[in-house]
PDB file of C-alpha atoms in Angstrom:
ATOM      1  CA  UNK A  15      -2.849   7.627 -13.242  1.00  0.00           C
ATOM      2  CA  UNK A  16       0.062   5.623 -11.735  1.00  0.00           C
ATOM      3  CA  UNK A  17       0.836   3.530 -14.610  1.00  0.00           C
ATOM      4  CA  UNK A  18      -0.048   0.365 -13.133  1.00  0.00           C
ATOM      5  CA  UNK A  19      -3.248  -1.543 -14.610  1.00  0.00           C
ATOM      6  CA  UNK A  20      -5.621  -3.887 -13.319  1.00  0.00           C
ATOM      7  CA  UNK A  21      -8.064  -6.048 -15.236  1.00  0.00           C
ATOM      8  CA  UNK A  22     -10.762  -6.630 -14.662  1.00  0.00           C
ATOM      9  CA  UNK A  23     -12.268  -3.631 -12.926  1.00  0.00           C
ATOM     10  CA  UNK A  24     -15.007  -5.747 -11.360  1.00  0.00           C
ATOM     11  CA  UNK A  25     -15.979  -9.342 -11.131  1.00  0.00           C
ATOM     12  CA  UNK A  26     -19.169 -11.151  -9.671  1.00  0.00           C
ATOM     13  CA  UNK A  27     -19.196 -14.941  -8.820  1.00  0.00           C
ATOM     14  CA  UNK A  28     -20.434 -17.472  -7.328  1.00  0.00           C
ATOM     15  CA  UNK A  29     -18.992 -19.171  -4.018  1.00  0.00           C
ATOM     16  CA  UNK A  30     -16.875 -22.161  -4.942  1.00  0.00           C
ATOM     17  CA  UNK A  31     -15.769 -20.682  -8.155  1.00  0.00           C
ATOM     18  CA  UNK A  32     -12.157 -19.909  -9.058  1.00  0.00           C
ATOM     19  CA  UNK A  33     -11.121 -16.206 -10.790  1.00  0.00           C
ATOM     20  CA  UNK A  34      -7.481 -14.551 -11.820  1.00  0.00           C
ATOM     21  CA  UNK A  35      -6.921 -11.154 -11.250  1.00  0.00           C
ATOM     22  CA  UNK A  36      -4.232  -9.686 -13.594  1.00  0.00           C
ATOM     23  CA  UNK A  37      -1.781  -6.584 -13.006  1.00  0.00           C
ATOM     24  CA  UNK A  38       0.809  -5.010 -15.603  1.00  0.00           C
ATOM     25  CA  UNK A  39       3.512  -2.908 -13.237  1.00  0.00           C
ATOM     26  CA  UNK A  40       4.978   0.382 -14.431  1.00  0.00           C
ATOM     27  CA  UNK A  41       7.303   0.283 -17.187  1.00  0.00           C
ATOM     28  CA  UNK A  42      10.536  -0.853 -15.837  1.00  0.00           C
ATOM     29  CA  UNK A  43       9.201  -1.935 -12.444  1.00  0.00           C
ATOM     30  CA  UNK A  44      10.628  -5.187 -11.309  1.00  0.00           C
ATOM     31  CA  UNK A  45       8.329  -5.687  -7.971  1.00  0.00           C
ATOM     32  CA  UNK A  46       4.927  -6.348  -7.866  1.00  0.00           C
ATOM     33  CA  UNK A  47       2.626  -6.624  -4.613  1.00  0.00           C
ATOM     34  CA  UNK A  48      -0.974  -8.078  -4.061  1.00  0.00           C
ATOM     35  CA  UNK A  49      -3.071  -6.616  -1.533  1.00  0.00           C
ATOM     36  CA  UNK A  50      -6.507  -7.517  -0.420  1.00  0.00           C
ATOM     37  CA  UNK A  51      -8.898  -4.521   1.193  1.00  0.00           C
ATOM     38  CA  UNK A  52     -12.185  -5.310   2.867  1.00  0.00           C
ATOM     39  CA  UNK A  53     -14.458  -3.258   4.835  1.00  0.00           C
ATOM     40  CA  UNK A  54     -13.459  -4.911   7.984  1.00  0.00           C
ATOM     41  CA  UNK A  55     -10.057  -5.623   7.593  1.00  0.00           C
ATOM     42  CA  UNK A  56      -8.190  -2.940   6.014  1.00  0.00           C
ATOM     43  CA  UNK A  57      -5.181  -3.079   3.526  1.00  0.00           C
ATOM     44  CA  UNK A  58      -3.960  -6.619   4.095  1.00  0.00           C
ATOM     45  CA  UNK A  59      -0.689  -7.494   2.345  1.00  0.00           C
ATOM     46  CA  UNK A  60      -0.510 -10.601   0.288  1.00  0.00           C
ATOM     47  CA  UNK A  61       2.390 -11.370  -1.435  1.00  0.00           C
ATOM     48  CA  UNK A  62       5.125  -9.803  -3.236  1.00  0.00           C
ATOM     49  CA  UNK A  63       7.245 -11.011  -6.299  1.00  0.00           C
ATOM     50  CA  UNK A  64      10.537  -9.303  -7.583  1.00  0.00           C
ATOM     51  CA  UNK A  65      11.711 -10.137 -11.223  1.00  0.00           C
ATOM     52  CA  UNK A  66       9.816 -13.290 -11.378  1.00  0.00           C
ATOM     53  CA  UNK A  67      10.622 -14.693  -8.136  1.00  0.00           C
ATOM     54  CA  UNK A  68       8.419 -14.695  -4.562  1.00  0.00           C
ATOM     55  CA  UNK A  69      10.165 -12.580  -2.345  1.00  0.00           C
ATOM     56  CA  UNK A  70       7.987 -12.120   0.904  1.00  0.00           C
ATOM     57  CA  UNK A  71       4.557 -13.598   1.737  1.00  0.00           C
ATOM     58  CA  UNK A  72       1.705 -12.099   3.766  1.00  0.00           C
ATOM     59  CA  UNK A  73      -1.732 -13.151   4.995  1.00  0.00           C
ATOM     60  CA  UNK A  74      -2.437 -15.176   1.627  1.00  0.00           C
ATOM     61  CA  UNK A  75      -4.907 -18.092   1.890  1.00  0.00           C
ATOM     62  CA  UNK A  76      -3.557 -21.300   0.668  1.00  0.00           C
ATOM     63  CA  UNK A  77      -6.801 -21.359  -1.951  1.00  0.00           C
ATOM     64  CA  UNK A  78      -4.735 -18.087  -3.115  1.00  0.00           C
ATOM     65  CA  UNK A  79      -1.867 -17.881  -5.452  1.00  0.00           C
ATOM     66  CA  UNK A  80       0.251 -15.518  -7.214  1.00  0.00           C
ATOM     67  CA  UNK A  81       3.005 -15.845 -10.279  1.00  0.00           C
ATOM     68  CA  UNK A  82       5.075 -13.002 -12.008  1.00  0.00           C
ATOM     69  CA  UNK A  83       5.623 -13.887 -15.573  1.00  0.00           C
ATOM     70  CA  UNK A  84       8.901 -13.226 -17.533  1.00  0.00           C
ATOM     71  CA  UNK A  85       7.320  -9.914 -18.671  1.00  0.00           C
ATOM     72  CA  UNK A  86       6.675  -8.840 -15.410  1.00  0.00           C
ATOM     73  CA  UNK A  87       2.914  -8.692 -15.432  1.00  0.00           C
ATOM     74  CA  UNK A  88       1.427 -10.754 -12.483  1.00  0.00           C
ATOM     75  CA  UNK A  89      -1.610 -12.904 -11.612  1.00  0.00           C
ATOM     76  CA  UNK A  90      -3.349 -13.321  -8.838  1.00  0.00           C
ATOM     77  CA  UNK A  91      -5.510 -16.529  -8.810  1.00  0.00           C
ATOM     78  CA  UNK A  92      -8.372 -17.245  -6.300  1.00  0.00           C
ATOM     79  CA  UNK A  93      -9.961 -20.590  -5.742  1.00  0.00           C
ATOM     80  CA  UNK A  94     -12.837 -22.279  -4.129  1.00  0.00           C
ATOM     81  CA  UNK A  95     -14.089 -18.613  -3.055  1.00  0.00           C
ATOM     82  CA  UNK A  96     -16.164 -17.678  -0.257  1.00  0.00           C
ATOM     83  CA  UNK A  97     -18.312 -15.047   0.914  1.00  0.00           C
ATOM     84  CA  UNK A  98     -15.621 -13.440   3.000  1.00  0.00           C
ATOM     85  CA  UNK A  99     -13.289 -13.173  -0.189  1.00  0.00           C
ATOM     86  CA  UNK A 100     -15.322 -10.403  -1.665  1.00  0.00           C
ATOM     87  CA  UNK A 101     -13.236  -7.300  -1.508  1.00  0.00           C
ATOM     88  CA  UNK A 102     -10.999  -5.037  -3.284  1.00  0.00           C
ATOM     89  CA  UNK A 103      -8.014  -6.418  -4.711  1.00  0.00           C
ATOM     90  CA  UNK A 104      -4.712  -3.926  -5.340  1.00  0.00           C
ATOM     91  CA  UNK A 105      -1.765  -4.461  -7.226  1.00  0.00           C
ATOM     92  CA  UNK A 106       1.398  -2.139  -6.790  1.00  0.00           C
ATOM     93  CA  UNK A 107       4.786  -2.057  -8.437  1.00  0.00           C
ATOM     94  CA  UNK A 108       8.034  -0.749  -7.824  1.00  0.00           C
ATOM     95  CA  UNK A 109      11.474  -0.646  -9.028  1.00  0.00           C
ATOM     96  CA  UNK A 110      13.548  -1.944  -6.285  1.00  0.00           C
ATOM     97  CA  UNK A 111      16.789  -2.077  -8.120  1.00  0.00           C
ATOM     98  CA  UNK A 112      19.398  -4.230  -6.327  1.00  0.00           C
ATOM     99  CA  UNK A 113      16.555  -5.115  -4.041  1.00  0.00           C
ATOM    100  CA  UNK A 114      16.114  -1.867  -1.847  1.00  0.00           C
ATOM    101  CA  UNK A 115      12.735  -1.112  -1.365  1.00  0.00           C
ATOM    102  CA  UNK A 116      11.183   1.911  -2.659  1.00  0.00           C
ATOM    103  CA  UNK A 117       7.900   3.558  -3.158  1.00  0.00           C
ATOM    104  CA  UNK A 118       5.113   1.450  -4.369  1.00  0.00           C
ATOM    105  CA  UNK A 119       2.431   2.847  -7.193  1.00  0.00           C
ATOM    106  CA  UNK A 120      -0.835   1.476  -6.831  1.00  0.00           C
ATOM    107  CA  UNK A 121      -3.265   0.196  -9.565  1.00  0.00           C
ATOM    108  CA  UNK A 122      -7.068   1.200  -9.571  1.00  0.00           C
ATOM    109  CA  UNK A 123      -7.991  -2.226  -7.871  1.00  0.00           C
ATOM    110  CA  UNK A 124     -10.536  -4.878  -8.612  1.00  0.00           C
ATOM    111  CA  UNK A 125     -13.852  -5.506  -7.142  1.00  0.00           C
ATOM    112  CA  UNK A 126     -14.305  -8.937  -6.445  1.00  0.00           C
ATOM    113  CA  UNK A 127     -17.851  -9.449  -5.151  1.00  0.00           C
ATOM    114  CA  UNK A 128     -18.789 -13.052  -4.425  1.00  0.00           C
ATOM    115  CA  UNK A 129     -22.505 -14.287  -4.131  1.00  0.00           C
TER     116      UNK A 129
ATOM    117  CA  UNK B  11       0.638  -6.308  13.675  1.00  0.00           C
ATOM    118  CA  UNK B  12       1.322  -3.017  12.490  1.00  0.00           C
ATOM    119  CA  UNK B  13       4.648  -1.502  13.623  1.00  0.00           C
ATOM    120  CA  UNK B  14       2.771   1.993  13.795  1.00  0.00           C
ATOM    121  CA  UNK B  15       0.400   3.454  15.626  1.00  0.00           C
ATOM    122  CA  UNK B  16      -1.832   6.425  14.350  1.00  0.00           C
ATOM    123  CA  UNK B  17      -4.981   8.253  15.564  1.00  0.00           C
ATOM    124  CA  UNK B  18      -7.806   6.956  14.035  1.00  0.00           C
ATOM    125  CA  UNK B  19      -9.286  10.218  12.963  1.00  0.00           C
ATOM    126  CA  UNK B  20      -8.505  13.829  12.583  1.00  0.00           C
ATOM    127  CA  UNK B  21     -10.123  16.995  11.130  1.00  0.00           C
ATOM    128  CA  UNK B  22      -8.509  19.940   9.587  1.00  0.00           C
ATOM    129  CA  UNK B  23      -9.722  23.479   8.670  1.00  0.00           C
ATOM    130  CA  UNK B  24      -9.196  23.994   4.547  1.00  0.00           C
ATOM    131  CA  UNK B  25      -6.195  26.102   3.747  1.00  0.00           C
ATOM    132  CA  UNK B  26      -4.753  25.182   7.406  1.00  0.00           C
ATOM    133  CA  UNK B  27      -1.673  22.704   7.894  1.00  0.00           C
ATOM    134  CA  UNK B  28      -2.566  19.271   8.576  1.00  0.00           C
ATOM    135  CA  UNK B  29      -0.252  17.301  11.084  1.00  0.00           C
ATOM    136  CA  UNK B  30      -0.325  13.942  10.900  1.00  0.00           C
ATOM    137  CA  UNK B  31       1.865  12.237  13.729  1.00  0.00           C
ATOM    138  CA  UNK B  32       2.820   8.443  13.542  1.00  0.00           C
ATOM    139  CA  UNK B  33       4.152   6.503  16.108  1.00  0.00           C
ATOM    140  CA  UNK B  34       6.901   3.935  15.453  1.00  0.00           C
ATOM    141  CA  UNK B  35       8.623   3.489  18.936  1.00  0.00           C
ATOM    142  CA  UNK B  36      10.342  -0.043  17.699  1.00  0.00           C
ATOM    143  CA  UNK B  37      11.830   1.037  14.310  1.00  0.00           C
ATOM    144  CA  UNK B  38      15.119  -0.127  13.635  1.00  0.00           C
ATOM    145  CA  UNK B  39      18.330   1.800  12.559  1.00  0.00           C
ATOM    146  CA  UNK B  40      17.609   0.799   8.895  1.00  0.00           C
ATOM    147  CA  UNK B  41      13.934   1.284   8.387  1.00  0.00           C
ATOM    148  CA  UNK B  42      12.389   3.835   6.428  1.00  0.00           C
ATOM    149  CA  UNK B  43       9.319   5.629   7.398  1.00  0.00           C
ATOM    150  CA  UNK B  44       6.784   5.917   4.512  1.00  0.00           C
ATOM    151  CA  UNK B  45       3.684   7.626   4.165  1.00  0.00           C
ATOM    152  CA  UNK B  46       0.532   6.805   1.708  1.00  0.00           C
ATOM    153  CA  UNK B  47      -2.812   7.960   1.506  1.00  0.00           C
ATOM    154  CA  UNK B  48      -5.810   6.484   0.058  1.00  0.00           C
ATOM    155  CA  UNK B  49      -8.673   8.448  -1.141  1.00  0.00           C
ATOM    156  CA  UNK B  50     -12.111   6.747  -0.756  1.00  0.00           C
ATOM    157  CA  UNK B  51     -11.430   3.309  -2.545  1.00  0.00           C
ATOM    158  CA  UNK B  52      -8.985   4.143  -5.225  1.00  0.00           C
ATOM    159  CA  UNK B  53      -5.517   2.702  -4.922  1.00  0.00           C
ATOM    160  CA  UNK B  54      -3.177   4.017  -2.306  1.00  0.00           C
ATOM    161  CA  UNK B  55      -1.029   6.820  -3.225  1.00  0.00           C
ATOM    162  CA  UNK B  56       2.992   7.252  -2.208  1.00  0.00           C
ATOM    163  CA  UNK B  57       3.229  10.706  -0.553  1.00  0.00           C
ATOM    164  CA  UNK B  58       7.254  10.848   0.930  1.00  0.00           C
ATOM    165  CA  UNK B  59       9.637   8.581   2.780  1.00  0.00           C
ATOM    166  CA  UNK B  60      12.307   9.231   5.018  1.00  0.00           C
ATOM    167  CA  UNK B  61      15.427   7.735   6.885  1.00  0.00           C
ATOM    168  CA  UNK B  62      16.326   9.990   9.780  1.00  0.00           C
ATOM    169  CA  UNK B  63      16.524  13.615   8.277  1.00  0.00           C
ATOM    170  CA  UNK B  64      13.355  15.638   7.351  1.00  0.00           C
ATOM    171  CA  UNK B  65      12.107  15.487   3.730  1.00  0.00           C
ATOM    172  CA  UNK B  66      10.264  17.710   1.709  1.00  0.00           C
ATOM    173  CA  UNK B  67       8.506  17.078  -1.757  1.00  0.00           C
ATOM    174  CA  UNK B  68       5.986  18.608  -3.592  1.00  0.00           C
ATOM    175  CA  UNK B  69       2.928  17.010  -1.531  1.00  0.00           C
ATOM    176  CA  UNK B  70       4.280  17.064   1.965  1.00  0.00           C
ATOM    177  CA  UNK B  71       7.010  17.362   4.188  1.00  0.00           C
ATOM    178  CA  UNK B  72       8.104  14.519   6.640  1.00  0.00           C
ATOM    179  CA  UNK B  73       9.627  15.545  10.064  1.00  0.00           C
ATOM    180  CA  UNK B  74      11.485  12.504  11.873  1.00  0.00           C
ATOM    181  CA  UNK B  75      11.908  12.788  15.639  1.00  0.00           C
ATOM    182  CA  UNK B  76      15.796  12.584  16.620  1.00  0.00           C
ATOM    183  CA  UNK B  77      15.289   9.143  18.078  1.00  0.00           C
ATOM    184  CA  UNK B  78      13.489   8.000  14.912  1.00  0.00           C
ATOM    185  CA  UNK B  79      10.640   6.783  17.691  1.00  0.00           C
ATOM    186  CA  UNK B  80       7.841   9.088  16.055  1.00  0.00           C
ATOM    187  CA  UNK B  81       7.241  11.070  12.676  1.00  0.00           C
ATOM    188  CA  UNK B  82       4.780  13.741  11.701  1.00  0.00           C
ATOM    189  CA  UNK B  83       3.567  14.253   7.921  1.00  0.00           C
ATOM    190  CA  UNK B  84       2.266  17.815   7.133  1.00  0.00           C
ATOM    191  CA  UNK B  85       0.209  19.131   4.451  1.00  0.00           C
ATOM    192  CA  UNK B  86       1.188  22.854   4.360  1.00  0.00           C
ATOM    193  CA  UNK B  87      -2.178  24.100   3.265  1.00  0.00           C
ATOM    194  CA  UNK B  88      -4.718  21.472   3.098  1.00  0.00           C
ATOM    195  CA  UNK B  89      -7.242  21.539   0.279  1.00  0.00           C
ATOM    196  CA  UNK B  90     -10.793  19.254   0.406  1.00  0.00           C
ATOM    197  CA  UNK B  91      -8.814  16.805  -2.133  1.00  0.00           C
ATOM    198  CA  UNK B  92      -6.585  15.938   0.710  1.00  0.00           C
ATOM    199  CA  UNK B  93      -9.673  14.432   2.467  1.00  0.00           C
ATOM    200  CA  UNK B  94      -8.010  10.602   2.588  1.00  0.00           C
ATOM    201  CA  UNK B  95      -6.982   7.495   4.676  1.00  0.00           C
ATOM    202  CA  UNK B  96      -3.339   8.419   5.556  1.00  0.00           C
ATOM    203  CA  UNK B  97      -0.970   5.610   6.305  1.00  0.00           C
ATOM    204  CA  UNK B  98       2.452   5.488   7.661  1.00  0.00           C
ATOM    205  CA  UNK B  99       4.387   2.401   7.575  1.00  0.00           C
ATOM    206  CA  UNK B 100       8.181   1.237   8.240  1.00  0.00           C
ATOM    207  CA  UNK B 101       9.864  -1.225   6.374  1.00  0.00           C
ATOM    208  CA  UNK B 102      13.627  -2.134   5.902  1.00  0.00           C
ATOM    209  CA  UNK B 103      14.260  -4.015   2.736  1.00  0.00           C
ATOM    210  CA  UNK B 104      12.152  -5.548   0.069  1.00  0.00           C
ATOM    211  CA  UNK B 105      12.750  -8.742   1.846  1.00  0.00           C
ATOM    212  CA  UNK B 106      10.096  -7.845   4.708  1.00  0.00           C
ATOM    213  CA  UNK B 107       6.452  -7.868   4.489  1.00  0.00           C
ATOM    214  CA  UNK B 108       4.299  -4.358   4.086  1.00  0.00           C
ATOM    215  CA  UNK B 109       2.175  -3.833   6.897  1.00  0.00           C
ATOM    216  CA  UNK B 110      -0.185  -1.112   6.621  1.00  0.00           C
ATOM    217  CA  UNK B 111      -2.179  -0.441  10.126  1.00  0.00           C
ATOM    218  CA  UNK B 112      -5.710   1.084   9.854  1.00  0.00           C
ATOM    219  CA  UNK B 113      -4.244   4.625   9.412  1.00  0.00           C
ATOM    220  CA  UNK B 114      -5.686   8.264  10.096  1.00  0.00           C
ATOM    221  CA  UNK B 115      -8.933   9.137   8.502  1.00  0.00           C
ATOM    222  CA  UNK B 116      -8.441  13.007   7.771  1.00  0.00           C
ATOM    223  CA  UNK B 117     -11.126  15.027   7.248  1.00  0.00           C
ATOM    224  CA  UNK B 118     -10.880  18.541   5.599  1.00  0.00           C
ATOM    225  CA  UNK B 119     -13.436  20.635   6.539  1.00  0.00           C
ATOM    226  CA  UNK B 120     -14.460  23.968   4.449  1.00  0.00           C
TER     227      UNK B 120
END
């Protein structure tokens, strides 16, 4: 158990809908990362938040948005869902004191199925 | 594009050492090398990281060449539970994107 929790574990929804994925980092971790993993794309970095502020952005679609709240939990919002958005979504956290990169601890993931 | 290249797959006999190579020929002086692994569809797991010196922890050893253009992750006594996809990534600061390549699928064979 990494200490990172993600909810829900599974989500099935229809095209065009909007969903919110939630991540609670390990206690004391200031950084939260979001990744998408689909069968044909591997592990794709979406976005990184550090202590409430966006720090780095990867291949995140405009239909997707994220935020990190004052209590450090994070939410990933996916809207106007398409079949191709079906994937595993992982959240990871790390301490990164002083902004220095360190190891990430991944949650168990949310499996999103768009029908 | 990933900054690292790894063989797509490898086999290792149970109980033997598994040596997983990673090429990072464009690594800059202050970029660290990190290794993670992913067992089936679980969340990836941190293994080890290093800058220029060899590192060892309870899971593995990391050997980085003197020119830092490549590294090898060593699992000293592979078990069936080490069957996973192993990712090598390089990163400098937390302002950098995190880029995972396709990794190496390691199969530990009884």
